[in-house]
Amino acid sequence: MSNDNQPTRSDRHLNNSDDDQERNVGGLIKKILLWIAGIVVLLVVAAAALFFYYASSAPKISRSDLSSQSITTIYDDQDRVISRLGAQKREYAKNNQIPTTLKNAVVSIEDRRFYKHHGVDPIRIFGAAASNVLGRSSGMQGGSTLTQQLVKLSVFSTAASDRTLKRKAQEAWLAINVERHFTKSQIIDFYINKVYMGNGVYGMQTAAQYYYGKDLDELDLSQLALIAGMPQSPTYYNPDTGNIKYATQRRNEVLNAMVRSKYISQSQANEAAGESVTAGLDPDHGNTSGTDNNVKEKVVDSYVKQVLADLKAQGYDPYNDGLKVHTNLDLDAQQHLYDAANKSVSFQSDKMQTGVAVTDPHNGQIVAMLGGRHTGNVVYGLNRAVQTNRSSGSTAKPLMDYGPAIEYLQWPTFKQIQDTRFVFPGTNSVLHDFDKKYKGSMTMRDALVQSRNVPAIRALQAVGLDRATSFLGGLGISQKDPYTLQNGIALYISPLQVSAAYAAFANGGTYYKPYYISSITTQDGNVKQFSPKGKRAMNEATAYMITDMLKGVFTDSQGSGTAARIDGVNQAGKTGTTNYPSNTGQSGVMDSWMAGYTKNYSIAVWTGYDHPLEPGASISEQFEKSAQWLYKDLMQFLDSRNHASDWTMPDTVEAVKVKGKRQLVIRDSKWALEYTEDNSPESSSDSSSSESSSSSDSSASSSESRPEERNDSNRESSSSSSAPASSSSAPAQASSSGPAAPANTQPSGDQH
C-alpha cells in the first residue's frame, strides 16, 4: 500500500539539489567576504607600511623648532641678508601670561577635540572629509589638528607642491611624537607664540601689542576672539587695514565656536559681538618698534616686494613657511642705484619718479631694481620698474620695427627708407617728428640713431603687424588687443620688460625670462633650485646688426643718447620720450626713457610723474635727460666692476662700406649680392615700404587725439595730432601715490 505523503526519490533528489545550491551560494558569499576582508587587511598593512616608511625619513623636530619664529630670510647673490620677514620686536608669552580665555578661543576655532586626541584625530579627519563632500562646514578648520599645524609651521612649508602623501604622513608622525614629549599646555603655548599675525608680526603676544598696545592679559573677550581667529588669514581678517567687515565676521565665528564648546555663554558672546573690532586699536603699535635687520628696507623694498609675490605665485607662504630665499640681487649695485636716484643724479623735483630694472643678458637674472625715489615711509609701494601703463616711446623701434625688418626681410643697415609725409591708414592723422620736417631718403642706421618716426613706421609696414607681433612675443612682450602701427613708436611695457628684451640683443639673440630667485630652502632642508632657460628669439645676425646700429645712439653726433656716453664702455642703447596728447592742452614731455646694454648688463630707466596731467608734472627740457644721467651713473659703476668686451661679428654678417660709412649686410642675402662698393643699392622690389604711405595719405576718417612722440636729442618726436592711442597690455598697479596717466591720454611715441 503506497503512502501519498512519503517523498518520492525524485522529490528527495530535488530537495538535496536546493540544499546544495544554497550551501554553494553561502560558500561563495563567505569566500567573497573573506577576499574583501583580506584585501582590506592587505591595504591596511600596506598603508601602515607606507606610513612608517615615510615616517622613517621625517625630519627631526626639537623644542627650539617649536618655540622659534618661522621667519623667512631673503639673501642677495653673495649670501648677505637683505630682508627678514617678521623683523618686528618680538614678545614671547609664557604660559602664565596667556589668558585661559585665549587658549579656549584658539582650541574652539582651530581644534575642538584638542584635549582628547594624541596628535592626530581620525574623527576630525572624517568629519572634515564629510563636510567637504557635503559642502558644509562643521566648525572645523580642515582635518589637521592644532598639533599638526604647529608641526607644519615648525618644519614644513605650506606650498601646494609640498602637500603630498609623504609629507602628510611625516606631519602626522611628528605630531604624535610632539604629543608624547610635550604637554597640551606646552603645545598650545608654542602655537600661540609662533603663528603669523600680519604686518610682519609673529605670535599673539606681539600681535596684542601691535594692534592694541596692550599685553594679552589686558585684552577683553572681543579682542581675544579676534586675535585667536586671525592666523587663518592675517591679511583678510586684519582690522588695522580696513577689513572691518571680514574681521568682524571672523571674530563672531570664534565667539560662536566658544559657545558651542561651552567655554562662554551666549549672552557673553552677544555682548562681545556688539563691540567694534576697531575699538582700542593702537596707531603707534605698542612696543613692537625695532628690527634686527641691518639692511635699510627702503633700498631693497621694490626687489623684496617682487620676491614675495614670486614666492606666493609658486604656492609658498613666506610669512609662515620659514624659508631661506637666495636671490639674484647684487646688493652693491642696488645700493648704488638707490643712492644715485635719491641723491647724486639731478631730477626736476622730488616728485619726479623713476623705475629702473637691471638684468643679466647671460641668464635673465634680475640684478637690481628700483621702484621709485623719495617714497617716504611706504613699504612695498608702487613698483614703477614693473608697471606697464606708460608709453615706452622710441625704445620700441628696435623691438617692433627694425629688429623684425632685419630678421624677416634681411634688411641691411644701409637700407634706404623714406622720411616723407605719412598719414596713418584709415585716419587723417599725420605722423611728424619734433621738427615737423622730413629728411627724405635715409639709411635704416641713420633713421634708428636719429630716431626718426616715419622711417620706423614704414619699416613696420614692410614687416607687417603679424610678424612684428611674433617677434615681440619671442621677447616676452604681448598684449590682449592687436597691435597697431602706432605701437611701432610706443609700446606699453615695463622697464623690466624693456631690459629683458634688450638683453636678447646683448647676448646674440636669446631671450631669458627675467627672474629674481636662485633657490628656496624650506624648513625641512629641501632645496629648490632655479636655473635659466633661454629661448632663441632672433638670429645672431639680427642681434648683432641692431647692436651695431644702437652704438651710434651714444657715439654719433646726431645720436639721441650722447648724454649717456661713457668712454671705454662697449654699449648700445636707445632713448625714448613722449609728449602730451594735443587734447590735454599741456605741452612738454610726459615720459623719458633710456635703455642700454653691454654684454654683461641690460638697463632700462623710465622717468616721469605719477600724475602727469597735474600742473607742474611736465618734464622740462633741462631734465629730459635725467633718465640718461641715471643710466650713465649706474652703467659706469657696473662696467667698472665687470668690464664687457666688444661684440664679435658673426660669420653670417658682412661689413661693407657705403658712401664712406661702415655698414652691415647679411651674407648671401639679396642685398649682399646686389651690393657694390660705395654705392647703396636701391632694390625696386623693396620700394613698397617707402611708397606705401602715399596711399595712406588719402584716408580721411578722423580719430581721437593721441599723444605726441618726441626725438630726444634731435627731438625725434611723433607729434601726430589725432591718431588713436594704443591699449595697454597690462593694468597699472595700485599706487600709494596715485595712478599713472589715464589710458586715453597715454603718449604713443617718443623723442629719440
PDB file of C-alpha atoms in Angstrom, residues 468-651:
ATOM      1  CA  ALA A 468      56.189  92.116 -35.692  1.00  0.00           C
ATOM      2  CA  THR A 469      53.810  90.625 -33.113  1.00  0.00           C
ATOM      3  CA  SER A 470      55.582  87.275 -33.398  1.00  0.00           C
ATOM      4  CA  PHE A 471      58.971  88.932 -32.916  1.00  0.00           C
ATOM      5  CA  LEU A 472      57.735  90.755 -29.804  1.00  0.00           C
ATOM      6  CA  GLY A 473      56.313  87.507 -28.444  1.00  0.00           C
ATOM      7  CA  GLY A 474      59.744  85.929 -28.670  1.00  0.00           C
ATOM      8  CA  LEU A 475      60.988  88.733 -26.429  1.00  0.00           C
ATOM      9  CA  GLY A 476      58.333  88.170 -23.771  1.00  0.00           C
ATOM     10  CA  ILE A 477      56.126  91.074 -24.912  1.00  0.00           C
ATOM     11  CA  SER A 478      52.421  90.714 -25.662  1.00  0.00           C
ATOM     12  CA  GLN A 479      49.108  92.424 -25.116  1.00  0.00           C
ATOM     13  CA  LYS A 480      45.460  91.415 -25.312  1.00  0.00           C
ATOM     14  CA  ASP A 481      44.476  93.835 -28.059  1.00  0.00           C
ATOM     15  CA  PRO A 482      46.010  93.570 -31.527  1.00  0.00           C
ATOM     16  CA  TYR A 483      48.989  95.818 -32.140  1.00  0.00           C
ATOM     17  CA  THR A 484      48.639  98.830 -34.418  1.00  0.00           C
ATOM     18  CA  LEU A 485      51.137 100.857 -36.409  1.00  0.00           C
ATOM     19  CA  GLN A 486      51.250 103.416 -33.603  1.00  0.00           C
ATOM     20  CA  ASN A 487      52.804 100.760 -31.336  1.00  0.00           C
ATOM     21  CA  GLY A 488      55.870 100.857 -33.564  1.00  0.00           C
ATOM     22  CA  ILE A 489      56.874 104.031 -31.761  1.00  0.00           C
ATOM     23  CA  ALA A 490      55.171 103.323 -28.420  1.00  0.00           C
ATOM     24  CA  LEU A 491      54.766 100.058 -26.561  1.00  0.00           C
ATOM     25  CA  TYR A 492      53.098  99.952 -23.170  1.00  0.00           C
ATOM     26  CA  ILE A 493      55.661  97.802 -21.402  1.00  0.00           C
ATOM     27  CA  SER A 494      57.608  97.992 -18.163  1.00  0.00           C
ATOM     28  CA  PRO A 495      61.268  98.839 -17.600  1.00  0.00           C
ATOM     29  CA  LEU A 496      61.783  95.182 -16.645  1.00  0.00           C
ATOM     30  CA  GLN A 497      60.322  94.024 -19.963  1.00  0.00           C
ATOM     31  CA  VAL A 498      62.474  96.513 -21.866  1.00  0.00           C
ATOM     32  CA  SER A 499      65.585  95.401 -20.004  1.00  0.00           C
ATOM     33  CA  ALA A 500      64.910  91.704 -20.646  1.00  0.00           C
ATOM     34  CA  ALA A 501      64.101  92.291 -24.314  1.00  0.00           C
ATOM     35  CA  TYR A 502      67.217  94.395 -24.959  1.00  0.00           C
ATOM     36  CA  ALA A 503      69.259  91.699 -23.194  1.00  0.00           C
ATOM     37  CA  ALA A 504      68.465  89.413 -26.135  1.00  0.00           C
ATOM     38  CA  PHE A 505      70.250  91.866 -28.447  1.00  0.00           C
ATOM     39  CA  ALA A 506      73.169  91.899 -25.995  1.00  0.00           C
ATOM     40  CA  ASN A 507      73.672  88.115 -25.873  1.00  0.00           C
ATOM     41  CA  GLY A 508      73.280  87.316 -29.560  1.00  0.00           C
ATOM     42  CA  GLY A 509      69.547  86.655 -29.832  1.00  0.00           C
ATOM     43  CA  THR A 510      68.450  84.500 -26.860  1.00  0.00           C
ATOM     44  CA  TYR A 511      65.588  85.634 -24.644  1.00  0.00           C
ATOM     45  CA  TYR A 512      65.656  84.719 -20.956  1.00  0.00           C
ATOM     46  CA  LYS A 513      62.592  85.313 -18.862  1.00  0.00           C
ATOM     47  CA  PRO A 514      63.800  87.580 -16.033  1.00  0.00           C
ATOM     48  CA  TYR A 515      63.757  86.002 -12.580  1.00  0.00           C
ATOM     49  CA  TYR A 516      64.522  87.044  -9.003  1.00  0.00           C
ATOM     50  CA  ILE A 517      65.069  83.833  -7.023  1.00  0.00           C
ATOM     51  CA  SER A 518      68.004  81.450  -7.437  1.00  0.00           C
ATOM     52  CA  SER A 519      66.989  78.937  -4.744  1.00  0.00           C
ATOM     53  CA  ILE A 520      64.447  78.292  -1.992  1.00  0.00           C
ATOM     54  CA  THR A 521      65.262  76.217   1.098  1.00  0.00           C
ATOM     55  CA  THR A 522      62.342  75.048   3.219  1.00  0.00           C
ATOM     56  CA  GLN A 523      62.495  74.403   6.973  1.00  0.00           C
ATOM     57  CA  ASP A 524      62.993  70.660   6.451  1.00  0.00           C
ATOM     58  CA  GLY A 525      66.102  71.287   4.329  1.00  0.00           C
ATOM     59  CA  ASN A 526      64.528  70.710   0.918  1.00  0.00           C
ATOM     60  CA  VAL A 527      66.214  72.933  -1.693  1.00  0.00           C
ATOM     61  CA  LYS A 528      64.591  74.033  -4.933  1.00  0.00           C
ATOM     62  CA  GLN A 529      66.998  75.478  -7.488  1.00  0.00           C
ATOM     63  CA  PHE A 530      66.072  77.797 -10.341  1.00  0.00           C
ATOM     64  CA  SER A 531      68.154  77.704 -13.495  1.00  0.00           C
ATOM     65  CA  PRO A 532      67.858  79.884 -16.590  1.00  0.00           C
ATOM     66  CA  LYS A 533      66.028  78.573 -19.628  1.00  0.00           C
ATOM     67  CA  GLY A 534      66.729  80.621 -22.698  1.00  0.00           C
ATOM     68  CA  LYS A 535      64.860  80.538 -25.994  1.00  0.00           C
ATOM     69  CA  ARG A 536      66.211  81.859 -29.268  1.00  0.00           C
ATOM     70  CA  ALA A 537      64.260  84.974 -30.206  1.00  0.00           C
ATOM     71  CA  MET A 538      66.206  86.043 -33.304  1.00  0.00           C
ATOM     72  CA  ASN A 539      69.191  85.203 -35.445  1.00  0.00           C
ATOM     73  CA  GLU A 540      72.661  86.214 -34.304  1.00  0.00           C
ATOM     74  CA  ALA A 541      72.828  88.475 -37.355  1.00  0.00           C
ATOM     75  CA  THR A 542      69.748  90.427 -36.243  1.00  0.00           C
ATOM     76  CA  ALA A 543      71.061  90.882 -32.708  1.00  0.00           C
ATOM     77  CA  TYR A 544      74.492  91.997 -33.884  1.00  0.00           C
ATOM     78  CA  MET A 545      73.213  94.423 -36.524  1.00  0.00           C
ATOM     79  CA  ILE A 546      70.751  96.065 -34.104  1.00  0.00           C
ATOM     80  CA  THR A 547      73.545  96.359 -31.520  1.00  0.00           C
ATOM     81  CA  ASP A 548      75.942  97.836 -34.064  1.00  0.00           C
ATOM     82  CA  MET A 549      73.395 100.480 -35.030  1.00  0.00           C
ATOM     83  CA  LEU A 550      72.450 101.251 -31.419  1.00  0.00           C
ATOM     84  CA  LYS A 551      76.061 102.015 -30.568  1.00  0.00           C
ATOM     85  CA  GLY A 552      75.592 105.138 -32.659  1.00  0.00           C
ATOM     86  CA  VAL A 553      72.889 106.386 -30.288  1.00  0.00           C
ATOM     87  CA  PHE A 554      75.768 107.160 -27.894  1.00  0.00           C
ATOM     88  CA  THR A 555      78.615 107.929 -30.318  1.00  0.00           C
ATOM     89  CA  ASP A 556      77.069 109.572 -33.378  1.00  0.00           C
ATOM     90  CA  SER A 557      76.972 113.359 -33.319  1.00  0.00           C
ATOM     91  CA  GLN A 558      73.254 113.172 -34.150  1.00  0.00           C
ATOM     92  CA  GLY A 559      72.584 110.319 -31.733  1.00  0.00           C
ATOM     93  CA  SER A 560      69.853 110.772 -29.166  1.00  0.00           C
ATOM     94  CA  GLY A 561      71.767 109.313 -26.203  1.00  0.00           C
ATOM     95  CA  THR A 562      75.033 111.242 -26.257  1.00  0.00           C
ATOM     96  CA  ALA A 563      74.404 112.405 -22.665  1.00  0.00           C
ATOM     97  CA  ALA A 564      74.829 108.778 -21.573  1.00  0.00           C
ATOM     98  CA  ARG A 565      78.041 108.129 -23.456  1.00  0.00           C
ATOM     99  CA  ILE A 566      80.806 106.519 -21.346  1.00  0.00           C
ATOM    100  CA  ASP A 567      84.349 106.436 -22.659  1.00  0.00           C
ATOM    101  CA  GLY A 568      85.795 102.944 -22.805  1.00  0.00           C
ATOM    102  CA  VAL A 569      82.475 101.174 -22.303  1.00  0.00           C
ATOM    103  CA  ASN A 570      81.197  98.968 -25.132  1.00  0.00           C
ATOM    104  CA  GLN A 571      77.499  99.761 -25.005  1.00  0.00           C
ATOM    105  CA  ALA A 572      74.450 100.089 -27.217  1.00  0.00           C
ATOM    106  CA  GLY A 573      71.096 101.609 -26.404  1.00  0.00           C
ATOM    107  CA  LYS A 574      68.029 103.635 -27.249  1.00  0.00           C
ATOM    108  CA  THR A 575      66.243 106.626 -25.809  1.00  0.00           C
ATOM    109  CA  GLY A 576      62.527 107.278 -25.690  1.00  0.00           C
ATOM    110  CA  THR A 577      60.489 110.371 -24.920  1.00  0.00           C
ATOM    111  CA  THR A 578      56.752 111.008 -25.212  1.00  0.00           C
ATOM    112  CA  ASN A 579      54.854 114.253 -25.461  1.00  0.00           C
ATOM    113  CA  TYR A 580      51.384 115.085 -24.213  1.00  0.00           C
ATOM    114  CA  PRO A 581      48.375 114.382 -26.436  1.00  0.00           C
ATOM    115  CA  SER A 582      47.148 117.521 -28.136  1.00  0.00           C
ATOM    116  CA  ASN A 583      43.724 117.230 -26.469  1.00  0.00           C
ATOM    117  CA  THR A 584      45.205 117.671 -22.963  1.00  0.00           C
ATOM    118  CA  GLY A 585      46.199 121.282 -23.523  1.00  0.00           C
ATOM    119  CA  GLN A 586      49.596 120.591 -21.959  1.00  0.00           C
ATOM    120  CA  SER A 587      52.997 120.753 -23.545  1.00  0.00           C
ATOM    121  CA  GLY A 588      56.339 119.205 -22.759  1.00  0.00           C
ATOM    122  CA  VAL A 589      57.427 115.680 -22.027  1.00  0.00           C
ATOM    123  CA  MET A 590      55.403 113.029 -20.173  1.00  0.00           C
ATOM    124  CA  ASP A 591      57.859 110.133 -20.179  1.00  0.00           C
ATOM    125  CA  SER A 592      61.596 109.952 -20.725  1.00  0.00           C
ATOM    126  CA  TRP A 593      63.447 106.633 -21.141  1.00  0.00           C
ATOM    127  CA  MET A 594      66.965 105.329 -21.517  1.00  0.00           C
ATOM    128  CA  ALA A 595      67.563 101.675 -22.314  1.00  0.00           C
ATOM    129  CA  GLY A 596      71.056 100.386 -22.909  1.00  0.00           C
ATOM    130  CA  TYR A 597      73.282  97.377 -22.527  1.00  0.00           C
ATOM    131  CA  THR A 598      76.733  95.839 -22.572  1.00  0.00           C
ATOM    132  CA  LYS A 599      77.439  92.134 -22.907  1.00  0.00           C
ATOM    133  CA  ASN A 600      77.123  91.879 -19.114  1.00  0.00           C
ATOM    134  CA  TYR A 601      74.220  94.152 -18.157  1.00  0.00           C
ATOM    135  CA  SER A 602      70.962  95.415 -19.626  1.00  0.00           C
ATOM    136  CA  ILE A 603      69.448  98.524 -18.006  1.00  0.00           C
ATOM    137  CA  ALA A 604      66.102 100.214 -18.629  1.00  0.00           C
ATOM    138  CA  VAL A 605      65.256 103.534 -16.955  1.00  0.00           C
ATOM    139  CA  TRP A 606      61.885 105.309 -17.015  1.00  0.00           C
ATOM    140  CA  THR A 607      61.390 108.796 -15.610  1.00  0.00           C
ATOM    141  CA  GLY A 608      58.245 110.891 -15.279  1.00  0.00           C
ATOM    142  CA  TYR A 609      55.438 111.838 -12.902  1.00  0.00           C
ATOM    143  CA  ASP A 610      52.799 109.550 -11.414  1.00  0.00           C
ATOM    144  CA  HIS A 611      50.123 112.138 -12.193  1.00  0.00           C
ATOM    145  CA  PRO A 612      51.323 113.697 -15.464  1.00  0.00           C
ATOM    146  CA  LEU A 613      48.133 115.698 -16.034  1.00  0.00           C
ATOM    147  CA  GLU A 614      48.536 117.690 -12.841  1.00  0.00           C
ATOM    148  CA  PRO A 615      50.017 121.216 -13.056  1.00  0.00           C
ATOM    149  CA  GLY A 616      53.808 121.169 -12.966  1.00  0.00           C
ATOM    150  CA  ALA A 617      54.009 117.477 -13.889  1.00  0.00           C
ATOM    151  CA  SER A 618      55.529 118.052 -17.305  1.00  0.00           C
ATOM    152  CA  ILE A 619      59.239 117.223 -17.578  1.00  0.00           C
ATOM    153  CA  SER A 620      61.131 120.359 -18.509  1.00  0.00           C
ATOM    154  CA  GLU A 621      63.699 120.331 -21.296  1.00  0.00           C
ATOM    155  CA  GLN A 622      66.525 120.544 -18.759  1.00  0.00           C
ATOM    156  CA  PHE A 623      65.526 117.279 -17.071  1.00  0.00           C
ATOM    157  CA  GLU A 624      64.530 115.255 -20.118  1.00  0.00           C
ATOM    158  CA  LYS A 625      67.941 113.636 -19.797  1.00  0.00           C
ATOM    159  CA  SER A 626      67.567 112.565 -16.155  1.00  0.00           C
ATOM    160  CA  ALA A 627      66.961 109.044 -17.449  1.00  0.00           C
ATOM    161  CA  GLN A 628      70.236 109.198 -19.391  1.00  0.00           C
ATOM    162  CA  TRP A 629      72.141 110.593 -16.414  1.00  0.00           C
ATOM    163  CA  LEU A 630      70.846 107.867 -14.107  1.00  0.00           C
ATOM    164  CA  TYR A 631      71.600 105.174 -16.683  1.00  0.00           C
ATOM    165  CA  LYS A 632      75.121 106.510 -17.198  1.00  0.00           C
ATOM    166  CA  ASP A 633      75.833 106.656 -13.470  1.00  0.00           C
ATOM    167  CA  LEU A 634      74.696 103.067 -12.948  1.00  0.00           C
ATOM    168  CA  MET A 635      76.297 101.572 -16.071  1.00  0.00           C
ATOM    169  CA  GLN A 636      79.610 103.245 -15.277  1.00  0.00           C
ATOM    170  CA  PHE A 637      79.540 101.631 -11.832  1.00  0.00           C
ATOM    171  CA  LEU A 638      78.578  98.190 -13.153  1.00  0.00           C
ATOM    172  CA  ASP A 639      81.067  98.110 -16.000  1.00  0.00           C
ATOM    173  CA  SER A 640      83.896  99.270 -13.754  1.00  0.00           C
ATOM    174  CA  ARG A 641      83.408  96.093 -11.710  1.00  0.00           C
ATOM    175  CA  ASN A 642      82.684  93.758 -14.612  1.00  0.00           C
ATOM    176  CA  HIS A 643      84.018  95.253 -17.831  1.00  0.00           C
ATOM    177  CA  ALA A 644      82.437  93.947 -21.017  1.00  0.00           C
ATOM    178  CA  SER A 645      84.377  93.319 -24.206  1.00  0.00           C
ATOM    179  CA  ASP A 646      83.074  94.445 -27.575  1.00  0.00           C
ATOM    180  CA  TRP A 647      80.733  92.244 -29.579  1.00  0.00           C
ATOM    181  CA  THR A 648      82.187  89.900 -32.201  1.00  0.00           C
ATOM    182  CA  MET A 649      80.588  89.986 -35.628  1.00  0.00           C
ATOM    183  CA  PRO A 650      79.070  86.591 -36.529  1.00  0.00           C
ATOM    184  CA  ASP A 651      80.020  84.829 -39.776  1.00  0.00           C
TER     185      ASP A 651
END
